[in-house]
Amino acid sequence: MLITLDDGSTEPLYRQLRDAITEAIGEGKFSRGELLPSSRGLATELGVSRNTVNTAYQELLAEGFLEALPRRGYRVSPDLRAHIVSPQPQTHAGGVDWATRIDRAAHDVGEVWKPADWYNYRYRFIVGQPDELNFPDRSWNRALRQATSAPHRGASLRDGIDHDDELLVEMVTRRILPARGISARADEVLITLGSQHGIHLVASALTSDTSTVAIEEPGYPDARQIFSRRGATLRPVRVDATGIVLDETTLRGVDLAFVTPSHQYPTNVTMSVGRRHTLLAQAAKHDTLIVEDDYDSEFRYVGAPTPALKAMDNEGRVIYVGSFSKFLAPGLRLGYLVADAELIADLRDRRRYAIRHPPGIIQRAVGLLIDEGDYHRAIRRSRKLLKAKWEHLSEAVSAELGTSPETTGGLSLWIEGHRELDSGALATTALRHDVIIEPGSASFLSRPAPSHFFRIGFSSIHTDDIAEGVRRIALSIRELA
Amino acid sequence: MLITLDDGSTEPLYRQLRDAITEAIGEGKFSRGELLPSSRGLATELGVSRNTVNTAYQELLAEGFLEALPRRGYRVSPDLRAHIVSPQPQTHAGGVDWATRIDRAAHDVGEVWKPADWYNYRYRFIVGQPDELNFPDRSWNRALRQATSAPHRGASLRDGIDHDDELLVEMVTRRILPARGISARADEVLITLGSQHGIHLVASALTSDTSTVAIEEPGYPDARQIFSRRGATLRPVRVDATGIVLDETTLRGVDLAFVTPSHQYPTNVTMSVGRRHTLLAQAAKHDTLIVEDDYDSEFRYVGAPTPALKAMDNEGRVIYVGSFSKFLAPGLRLGYLVADAELIADLRDRRRYAIRHPPGIIQRAVGLLIDEGDYHRAIRRSRKLLKAKWEHLSEAVSAELGTSPETTGGLSLWIEGHRELDSGALATTALRHDVIIEPGSASFLSRPAPSHFFRIGFSSIHTDDIAEGVRRIALSIRELA
């Protein structure tokens, strides 16, 4: 018997058969050019219907594994390579010396650590991953279906070359930006594949190995990586309880400053209005451009939302980076940039020769979601849930860890441990208790990085697990001491 | 009356009302901080239900246009900027001098011309756009729904950081590549946002302003743009009826060669096996890397499919660029690269700091589409339809234009007109007859570019319109003469 089927499998029979034949070919049980059993014969042998065998053969034909021979049946394609199904590592004697061919920039600026299978940990205090229970399935699926139907079909399926989805851009300018205090025309907006793509495009257009970029300290490691890979010199600027700390000379010689005013990454502090005025005035004085990463402005739990820094910008100096996917689902990868039309035109051109544009169907579906009101309803629901988590967490942290960070929003708490705490060791110890926390050292540019900070994210963990999770963090700290 | 509703509109009433209030705010009919009419009052005035008004107010509240005042109703948010709804071009006195700030590379290498509203032309002989009638709606919508349900939900919604969708990668290695004669492990595959993204990543890693890149002449303008933007020197290499023409010295000093062996862009000729051997031998001799853009290998209408050039590569010298979206729908933006694991690891790292990864939901949906067999069924259907179009077109071109390009596949015919033909003028004349053709000059690097070639694409035009469209091209040629 060359082929056997697994009785216990829940896969449709024809797919089991298809896979079994592919494997048999891979294992050399059928060789190239060999004629396969007739569908009648194989059906009888395996005790399945002839139709099942025919369906499997048809798929293998379509995929190129088999060829049809008129009046004789099917044979294994003579062009198939050996070991095609379970390929072996290829050893290339006399091949390419990749190390000398790849243009590698030096860029060792630290990354946030977390286990690859973080979702298997119950007490996953991580940031940037969704609570999958909270995704608006019904309205999302409806929007996707609509997106491939008239009159939306063309926008979803066509190659837009360098264009954005018109509906989505209209929704951004009319239904998203006003609430952030930002007024923008369509040609001042570019849709991006997530907010990080926006930062990358800006870095490509505006920085090089002769640039100096100011970044918050502590700050967002991915932004540091992106600017550092351009060869730019990074200048860390201290952050206190009201945001970035600037004096008259901080921005001297700085081409571009990267800031997170709504909820600073990673401390979650909100930049005060006074600091915003200082930042804009200093930037004007030194002709510094500003990138405002407003990645989670929706998540404010106390008081009124602060307008964006961009809303105070009268010179077109601020480049605003926004995200749709942060709260909907990061896997969707959708964001936008707001900036001067001249810069947007250049970034659009760069995007066109890299990815052309974010997938039309996702742009149109999110546009529809906003137009139908589902988007803002989902944000409100999400904010309510996250506020509850935030309150739970703040309470537990205060009770168990004896500290209460004074912030009003965000998706995490930034904890300063006692001076001797090694947050890397704490993360390792916590992991043994089924807990993930993020050591803070990756957020610092200075070396040696302070090691007594860590971050507790609450977007992905379930509400009921928060208190026990924090108890386990406290336990881990005691174990370490 | 500050607000009026349009009786003829098919929009739900609450959304009409929402939009009308937004506009009234934008036009200054309501000012910042002003109290809105009570829902009861406005409902009576407009003759709609109170519920309609409340729903509209709730949405405007969620979007930040309004604020709720306990026991008093809603007011316009005091933070809203003037003219927020119909923004004016911002003039920035003393603003940023973008021309000096943007790092612009010189890159004038021509682009394919077509009108932005090409889809409104009946006889649209263009390439790279889908026949929207041919998209597999039902299976695609099913795959999307599956993708956000268990057990696929996590893969679709999470931030994958630098990972690809496991199912899709498995489908590529097991169900796509074998038919192309390619054997690859998971770590030799990278999912890209369309095939152009693959070329862009390769250009970033492997070329710089000291590189020389060989490209086919005529060839693919987007690839020329991408390498030229890296500052690389382009070396055009002639193409004849069996592919790129190489002698012993053609690749001397060439770091990388970009080729389209299945159906050469734009001539659609297939590179012969002899030429493939020569190319690989010469590349080994001169240590040249090869990028094989296999963008439309599925579309072969005569004879057996040729294996990929990559299938003959024993040195790991060929970087294979594939696409899912070309035939499914270019707007989906999904492709993949196959190359040496060391290179793939570097490209993955670059991708992570630019876009992170293509949207999880699209990766998983296409993975499911392949696994269910729907993908290959759709290709077969599509190929059948395109073959019919190709035959129609070849016949009409032979009858009306007196020429018959000898190719076996592709999505267009490449036509050599008489020596004096100005294909740019022809395109303009044809446009007046509701016909779009693509002048061939953008495909040449040499200057002055030969102007008597043009391309007739048949992917987007409907079958029944082909004969009349070609008749109109012939008419336009006569008008020009």
mmCIF file of C-alpha atoms in Angstrom, chain B residues 165-454:
data_model
loop_
_atom_site.group_PDB
_atom_site.id
_atom_site.type_symbol
_atom_site.label_atom_id
_atom_site.label_comp_id
_atom_site.label_asym_id
_atom_site.label_seq_id
_atom_site.Cartn_x
_atom_site.Cartn_y
_atom_site.Cartn_z
ATOM 1 C CA ASP B 165 2.034 33.423 8.715
ATOM 2 C CA GLU B 166 3.034 29.780 9.249
ATOM 3 C CA LEU B 167 0.194 28.331 7.216
ATOM 4 C CA LEU B 168 0.922 30.542 4.227
ATOM 5 C CA VAL B 169 4.634 29.712 4.284
ATOM 6 C CA GLU B 170 3.802 26.009 4.460
ATOM 7 C CA MET B 171 1.451 26.385 1.492
ATOM 8 C CA VAL B 172 4.162 28.186 -0.483
ATOM 9 C CA THR B 173 6.772 25.499 0.147
ATOM 10 C CA ARG B 174 4.406 22.546 -0.249
ATOM 11 C CA ARG B 175 1.744 23.565 -2.747
ATOM 12 C CA ILE B 176 3.143 26.415 -4.848
ATOM 13 C CA LEU B 177 6.886 25.995 -5.315
ATOM 14 C CA PRO B 178 6.989 22.288 -6.292
ATOM 15 C CA ALA B 179 5.074 23.025 -9.492
ATOM 16 C CA ARG B 180 7.722 25.633 -10.319
ATOM 17 C CA GLY B 181 10.391 22.997 -9.744
ATOM 18 C CA ILE B 182 11.656 24.805 -6.639
ATOM 19 C CA SER B 183 12.514 23.111 -3.366
ATOM 20 C CA ALA B 184 12.685 25.451 -0.365
ATOM 21 C CA ARG B 185 12.515 25.301 3.407
ATOM 22 C CA ALA B 186 10.453 27.749 5.501
ATOM 23 C CA ASP B 187 13.538 29.827 6.355
ATOM 24 C CA GLU B 188 14.234 30.323 2.659
ATOM 25 C CA VAL B 189 10.867 32.070 2.142
ATOM 26 C CA LEU B 190 9.769 35.614 3.005
ATOM 27 C CA ILE B 191 6.219 36.896 2.510
ATOM 28 C CA THR B 192 6.130 40.337 0.889
ATOM 29 C CA LEU B 193 3.552 43.032 0.239
ATOM 30 C CA GLY B 194 3.379 42.145 -3.445
ATOM 31 C CA SER B 195 6.242 41.165 -5.743
ATOM 32 C CA GLN B 196 7.446 44.758 -6.091
ATOM 33 C CA HIS B 197 8.094 44.843 -2.350
ATOM 34 C CA GLY B 198 10.347 41.814 -2.848
ATOM 35 C CA ILE B 199 12.392 43.641 -5.490
ATOM 36 C CA HIS B 200 12.611 46.688 -3.227
ATOM 37 C CA LEU B 201 13.895 44.644 -0.271
ATOM 38 C CA VAL B 202 16.489 42.899 -2.426
ATOM 39 C CA ALA B 203 17.640 46.228 -3.872
ATOM 40 C CA SER B 204 17.993 47.675 -0.343
ATOM 41 C CA ALA B 205 20.108 44.800 0.890
ATOM 42 C CA LEU B 206 22.252 44.102 -2.147
ATOM 43 C CA THR B 207 22.752 47.319 -4.096
ATOM 44 C CA SER B 208 24.112 50.783 -3.448
ATOM 45 C CA ASP B 209 25.533 53.679 -5.455
ATOM 46 C CA THR B 210 28.608 51.602 -6.224
ATOM 47 C CA SER B 211 26.636 48.702 -7.743
ATOM 48 C CA THR B 212 26.043 47.788 -11.363
ATOM 49 C CA VAL B 213 22.713 46.156 -12.172
ATOM 50 C CA ALA B 214 21.991 44.440 -15.495
ATOM 51 C CA ILE B 215 18.414 44.759 -16.707
ATOM 52 C CA GLU B 216 16.618 43.505 -19.780
ATOM 53 C CA GLU B 217 16.198 46.000 -22.658
ATOM 54 C CA PRO B 218 13.306 46.539 -23.106
ATOM 55 C CA GLY B 219 12.467 45.747 -19.476
ATOM 56 C CA TYR B 220 10.313 46.387 -16.439
ATOM 57 C CA PRO B 221 10.304 50.140 -15.641
ATOM 58 C CA ASP B 222 9.420 49.697 -11.940
ATOM 59 C CA ALA B 223 12.458 47.492 -11.382
ATOM 60 C CA ARG B 224 14.635 50.066 -13.170
ATOM 61 C CA GLN B 225 13.196 52.767 -10.889
ATOM 62 C CA ILE B 226 13.886 50.748 -7.757
ATOM 63 C CA PHE B 227 17.530 49.990 -8.576
ATOM 64 C CA SER B 228 18.113 53.461 -9.934
ATOM 65 C CA ARG B 229 16.800 54.974 -6.682
ATOM 66 C CA ARG B 230 19.491 53.002 -4.843
ATOM 67 C CA GLY B 231 21.980 54.948 -6.940
ATOM 68 C CA ALA B 232 23.025 51.829 -8.870
ATOM 69 C CA THR B 233 24.362 52.038 -12.419
ATOM 70 C CA LEU B 234 21.994 50.300 -14.825
ATOM 71 C CA ARG B 235 23.369 48.225 -17.684
ATOM 72 C CA PRO B 236 20.749 47.424 -20.375
ATOM 73 C CA VAL B 237 21.066 43.964 -21.965
ATOM 74 C CA ARG B 238 19.314 43.177 -25.238
ATOM 75 C CA VAL B 239 16.441 40.674 -25.418
ATOM 76 C CA ASP B 240 15.617 38.585 -28.492
ATOM 77 C CA ALA B 241 13.030 35.906 -29.252
ATOM 78 C CA THR B 242 14.556 33.473 -26.714
ATOM 79 C CA GLY B 243 15.396 35.874 -23.923
ATOM 80 C CA ILE B 244 18.344 37.896 -22.688
ATOM 81 C CA VAL B 245 21.391 37.879 -25.028
ATOM 82 C CA LEU B 246 24.665 37.272 -23.169
ATOM 83 C CA ASP B 247 28.235 36.912 -24.279
ATOM 84 C CA GLU B 248 31.338 36.186 -22.200
ATOM 85 C CA THR B 249 31.713 39.793 -21.047
ATOM 86 C CA THR B 250 28.127 40.998 -20.601
ATOM 87 C CA LEU B 251 28.066 40.324 -16.868
ATOM 88 C CA ARG B 252 31.632 41.449 -16.160
ATOM 89 C CA GLY B 253 31.451 43.829 -13.205
ATOM 90 C CA VAL B 254 27.713 43.279 -12.820
ATOM 91 C CA ASP B 255 26.653 42.750 -9.193
ATOM 92 C CA LEU B 256 23.081 41.773 -9.894
ATOM 93 C CA ALA B 257 20.978 40.896 -12.953
ATOM 94 C CA PHE B 258 17.208 41.374 -13.022
ATOM 95 C CA VAL B 259 15.384 38.988 -15.367
ATOM 96 C CA THR B 260 11.850 37.804 -16.194
ATOM 97 C CA PRO B 261 12.366 34.309 -17.688
ATOM 98 C CA SER B 262 8.775 32.960 -17.759
ATOM 99 C CA HIS B 263 7.296 35.755 -19.845
ATOM 100 C CA GLN B 264 9.727 38.549 -20.408
ATOM 101 C CA TYR B 265 8.463 42.011 -19.484
ATOM 102 C CA PRO B 266 7.276 43.554 -21.840
ATOM 103 C CA THR B 267 7.820 41.202 -24.817
ATOM 104 C CA ASN B 268 6.365 38.026 -23.209
ATOM 105 C CA VAL B 269 9.077 35.819 -24.741
ATOM 106 C CA THR B 270 10.108 32.784 -22.695
ATOM 107 C CA MET B 271 13.796 32.392 -21.957
ATOM 108 C CA SER B 272 15.023 29.169 -23.600
ATOM 109 C CA VAL B 273 16.703 26.429 -21.605
ATOM 110 C CA GLY B 274 19.966 27.127 -23.438
ATOM 111 C CA ARG B 275 19.857 30.787 -22.482
ATOM 112 C CA ARG B 276 19.102 29.845 -18.894
ATOM 113 C CA HIS B 277 22.200 27.663 -18.735
ATOM 114 C CA THR B 278 24.282 30.465 -20.243
ATOM 115 C CA LEU B 279 22.880 32.989 -17.766
ATOM 116 C CA LEU B 280 23.659 30.770 -14.763
ATOM 117 C CA ALA B 281 27.146 29.952 -16.042
ATOM 118 C CA GLN B 282 28.001 33.577 -16.785
ATOM 119 C CA ALA B 283 26.578 34.669 -13.423
ATOM 120 C CA ALA B 284 28.775 32.108 -11.642
ATOM 121 C CA LYS B 285 31.812 33.229 -13.629
ATOM 122 C CA HIS B 286 31.352 36.904 -12.763
ATOM 123 C CA ASP B 287 29.838 36.293 -9.290
ATOM 124 C CA THR B 288 26.632 38.043 -10.346
ATOM 125 C CA LEU B 289 23.448 37.558 -8.312
ATOM 126 C CA ILE B 290 20.213 36.987 -10.232
ATOM 127 C CA VAL B 291 16.735 38.259 -9.403
ATOM 128 C CA GLU B 292 14.106 36.156 -11.162
ATOM 129 C CA ASP B 293 10.787 38.006 -11.274
ATOM 130 C CA ASP B 294 8.268 35.237 -11.964
ATOM 131 C CA TYR B 295 5.301 37.557 -11.770
ATOM 132 C CA ASP B 296 2.928 35.735 -14.128
ATOM 133 C CA SER B 297 4.199 32.203 -14.650
ATOM 134 C CA GLU B 298 0.640 30.887 -14.188
ATOM 135 C CA PHE B 299 -0.424 32.420 -17.454
ATOM 136 C CA ARG B 300 0.923 30.063 -20.065
ATOM 137 C CA TYR B 301 -1.573 29.027 -22.715
ATOM 138 C CA VAL B 302 0.419 26.714 -24.997
ATOM 139 C CA GLY B 303 2.603 23.751 -24.034
ATOM 140 C CA ALA B 304 3.812 22.696 -20.602
ATOM 141 C CA PRO B 305 4.838 25.334 -18.025
ATOM 142 C CA THR B 306 8.580 25.941 -17.920
ATOM 143 C CA PRO B 307 10.197 25.341 -14.533
ATOM 144 C CA ALA B 308 11.604 28.415 -12.850
ATOM 145 C CA LEU B 309 15.185 29.503 -13.441
ATOM 146 C CA LYS B 310 15.549 29.083 -9.657
ATOM 147 C CA ALA B 311 14.922 25.333 -10.185
ATOM 148 C CA MET B 312 18.216 25.103 -12.113
ATOM 149 C CA ASP B 313 20.175 27.084 -9.512
ATOM 150 C CA ASN B 314 22.658 24.936 -7.594
ATOM 151 C CA GLU B 315 24.565 27.786 -6.018
ATOM 152 C CA GLY B 316 21.777 29.713 -4.269
ATOM 153 C CA ARG B 317 22.548 32.576 -6.649
ATOM 154 C CA VAL B 318 18.982 33.107 -7.854
ATOM 155 C CA ILE B 319 16.543 35.171 -5.784
ATOM 156 C CA TYR B 320 13.035 34.187 -6.791
ATOM 157 C CA VAL B 321 10.226 36.769 -6.686
ATOM 158 C CA GLY B 322 6.650 35.447 -6.728
ATOM 159 C CA SER B 323 3.208 36.990 -6.460
ATOM 160 C CA PHE B 324 -0.214 35.910 -5.219
ATOM 161 C CA SER B 325 -1.981 39.122 -5.959
ATOM 162 C CA LYS B 326 -1.151 39.373 -9.681
ATOM 163 C CA PHE B 327 -3.841 36.931 -10.608
ATOM 164 C CA LEU B 328 -6.125 37.074 -7.541
ATOM 165 C CA ALA B 329 -6.342 40.879 -7.400
ATOM 166 C CA PRO B 330 -3.386 43.263 -7.417
ATOM 167 C CA GLY B 331 -5.068 45.366 -4.720
ATOM 168 C CA LEU B 332 -4.488 42.524 -2.233
ATOM 169 C CA ARG B 333 -0.738 43.155 -2.305
ATOM 170 C CA LEU B 334 0.765 39.776 -1.440
ATOM 171 C CA GLY B 335 3.854 38.060 -2.758
ATOM 172 C CA TYR B 336 6.903 36.123 -1.600
ATOM 173 C CA LEU B 337 10.628 35.743 -2.027
ATOM 174 C CA VAL B 338 12.646 32.531 -2.156
ATOM 175 C CA ALA B 339 16.375 32.835 -1.529
ATOM 176 C CA ASP B 340 19.278 31.645 0.582
ATOM 177 C CA ALA B 341 18.352 31.575 4.295
ATOM 178 C CA GLU B 342 21.116 34.038 5.172
ATOM 179 C CA LEU B 343 19.754 36.631 2.772
ATOM 180 C CA ILE B 344 16.145 35.972 3.812
ATOM 181 C CA ALA B 345 17.099 36.595 7.468
ATOM 182 C CA ASP B 346 18.559 39.981 6.543
ATOM 183 C CA LEU B 347 15.539 40.929 4.410
ATOM 184 C CA ARG B 348 13.211 39.871 7.224
ATOM 185 C CA ASP B 349 15.044 42.199 9.574
ATOM 186 C CA ARG B 350 14.761 45.094 7.086
ATOM 187 C CA ARG B 351 11.080 44.400 6.587
ATOM 188 C CA ARG B 352 10.492 44.342 10.363
ATOM 189 C CA TYR B 353 11.744 47.945 10.712
ATOM 190 C CA ALA B 354 9.802 49.198 7.696
ATOM 191 C CA ILE B 355 6.361 47.568 7.715
ATOM 192 C CA ARG B 356 6.820 44.718 10.252
ATOM 193 C CA HIS B 357 4.862 42.234 8.079
ATOM 194 C CA PRO B 358 2.045 42.054 5.514
ATOM 195 C CA PRO B 359 -1.379 42.078 7.228
ATOM 196 C CA GLY B 360 -1.946 38.810 9.096
ATOM 197 C CA ILE B 361 -5.531 38.449 7.981
ATOM 198 C CA ILE B 362 -4.623 38.576 4.293
ATOM 199 C CA GLN B 363 -1.758 36.124 4.772
ATOM 200 C CA ARG B 364 -3.973 33.676 6.625
ATOM 201 C CA ALA B 365 -6.883 34.058 4.190
ATOM 202 C CA VAL B 366 -4.663 33.324 1.179
ATOM 203 C CA GLY B 367 -3.113 30.410 3.094
ATOM 204 C CA LEU B 368 -6.591 28.991 3.692
ATOM 205 C CA LEU B 369 -7.553 29.600 0.063
ATOM 206 C CA ILE B 370 -4.591 27.491 -1.067
ATOM 207 C CA ASP B 371 -5.167 24.798 1.532
ATOM 208 C CA GLU B 372 -8.826 24.430 0.516
ATOM 209 C CA GLY B 373 -7.858 24.067 -3.143
ATOM 210 C CA ASP B 374 -9.799 27.230 -4.025
ATOM 211 C CA TYR B 375 -6.644 29.039 -5.040
ATOM 212 C CA HIS B 376 -5.612 26.601 -7.737
ATOM 213 C CA ARG B 377 -9.201 26.231 -8.899
ATOM 214 C CA ALA B 378 -9.353 30.004 -9.296
ATOM 215 C CA ILE B 379 -6.076 29.988 -11.244
ATOM 216 C CA ARG B 380 -7.406 27.338 -13.585
ATOM 217 C CA ARG B 381 -10.635 29.264 -14.174
ATOM 218 C CA SER B 382 -8.682 32.421 -14.663
ATOM 219 C CA ARG B 383 -6.232 30.796 -17.065
ATOM 220 C CA LYS B 384 -9.083 29.424 -19.153
ATOM 221 C CA LEU B 385 -10.684 32.847 -19.422
ATOM 222 C CA LEU B 386 -7.385 34.554 -20.183
ATOM 223 C CA LYS B 387 -6.463 31.973 -22.769
ATOM 224 C CA ALA B 388 -9.712 32.701 -24.597
ATOM 225 C CA LYS B 389 -8.979 36.427 -24.437
ATOM 226 C CA TRP B 390 -5.432 35.823 -25.646
ATOM 227 C CA GLU B 391 -6.670 33.802 -28.642
ATOM 228 C CA HIS B 392 -9.288 36.440 -29.504
ATOM 229 C CA LEU B 393 -6.704 39.161 -29.257
ATOM 230 C CA SER B 394 -4.036 37.319 -31.271
ATOM 231 C CA GLU B 395 -6.560 36.696 -34.038
ATOM 232 C CA ALA B 396 -7.752 40.304 -34.089
ATOM 233 C CA VAL B 397 -4.200 41.652 -34.015
ATOM 234 C CA SER B 398 -3.214 39.400 -36.887
ATOM 235 C CA ALA B 399 -6.271 40.427 -38.940
ATOM 236 C CA GLU B 400 -6.303 44.146 -38.168
ATOM 237 C CA LEU B 401 -2.665 44.987 -37.531
ATOM 238 C CA GLY B 402 -1.057 42.348 -39.733
ATOM 239 C CA THR B 403 1.378 41.115 -37.080
ATOM 240 C CA SER B 404 1.454 38.043 -34.830
ATOM 241 C CA PRO B 405 3.838 38.087 -31.857
ATOM 242 C CA GLU B 406 5.070 34.533 -31.275
ATOM 243 C CA THR B 407 4.554 34.018 -27.562
ATOM 244 C CA THR B 408 2.940 31.325 -25.472
ATOM 245 C CA GLY B 409 1.668 33.228 -22.481
ATOM 246 C CA GLY B 410 1.482 36.423 -20.494
ATOM 247 C CA LEU B 411 -1.168 39.068 -20.071
ATOM 248 C CA SER B 412 -0.388 41.264 -23.068
ATOM 249 C CA LEU B 413 0.913 41.367 -26.625
ATOM 250 C CA TRP B 414 3.959 43.454 -27.471
ATOM 251 C CA ILE B 415 3.530 45.018 -30.879
ATOM 252 C CA GLU B 416 6.253 46.387 -33.095
ATOM 253 C CA GLY B 417 4.678 49.052 -35.321
ATOM 254 C CA HIS B 418 6.166 50.396 -38.527
ATOM 255 C CA ARG B 419 9.446 52.296 -38.069
ATOM 256 C CA GLU B 420 7.846 55.766 -38.197
ATOM 257 C CA LEU B 421 5.093 55.035 -35.680
ATOM 258 C CA ASP B 422 4.996 57.381 -32.685
ATOM 259 C CA SER B 423 3.313 55.207 -30.050
ATOM 260 C CA GLY B 424 2.831 58.195 -27.726
ATOM 261 C CA ALA B 425 0.775 59.949 -30.403
ATOM 262 C CA LEU B 426 -1.008 56.670 -31.093
ATOM 263 C CA ALA B 427 -1.984 56.350 -27.411
ATOM 264 C CA THR B 428 -3.431 59.875 -27.465
ATOM 265 C CA THR B 429 -5.364 59.235 -30.685
ATOM 266 C CA ALA B 430 -6.653 55.885 -29.428
ATOM 267 C CA LEU B 431 -7.854 57.511 -26.201
ATOM 268 C CA ARG B 432 -10.260 59.606 -28.258
ATOM 269 C CA HIS B 433 -11.741 56.308 -29.470
ATOM 270 C CA ASP B 434 -12.241 55.117 -25.886
ATOM 271 C CA VAL B 435 -9.156 52.875 -26.199
ATOM 272 C CA ILE B 436 -6.165 52.667 -23.860
ATOM 273 C CA ILE B 437 -2.894 51.168 -25.082
ATOM 274 C CA GLU B 438 0.507 51.452 -23.419
ATOM 275 C CA PRO B 439 3.262 53.151 -25.434
ATOM 276 C CA GLY B 440 6.384 51.012 -25.282
ATOM 277 C CA SER B 441 8.998 53.717 -24.838
ATOM 278 C CA ALA B 442 8.829 53.629 -21.016
ATOM 279 C CA SER B 443 10.162 50.065 -21.193
ATOM 280 C CA PHE B 444 13.460 51.189 -22.772
ATOM 281 C CA LEU B 445 16.412 52.568 -20.858
ATOM 282 C CA SER B 446 18.289 53.750 -23.966
ATOM 283 C CA ARG B 447 17.765 57.366 -25.045
ATOM 284 C CA PRO B 448 16.224 58.246 -27.376
ATOM 285 C CA ALA B 449 13.899 55.309 -26.637
ATOM 286 C CA PRO B 450 12.506 53.471 -29.686
ATOM 287 C CA SER B 451 9.003 54.867 -30.066
ATOM 288 C CA HIS B 452 7.381 52.398 -32.472
ATOM 289 C CA PHE B 453 6.511 49.688 -29.933
ATOM 290 C CA PHE B 454 3.335 49.447 -27.900
#
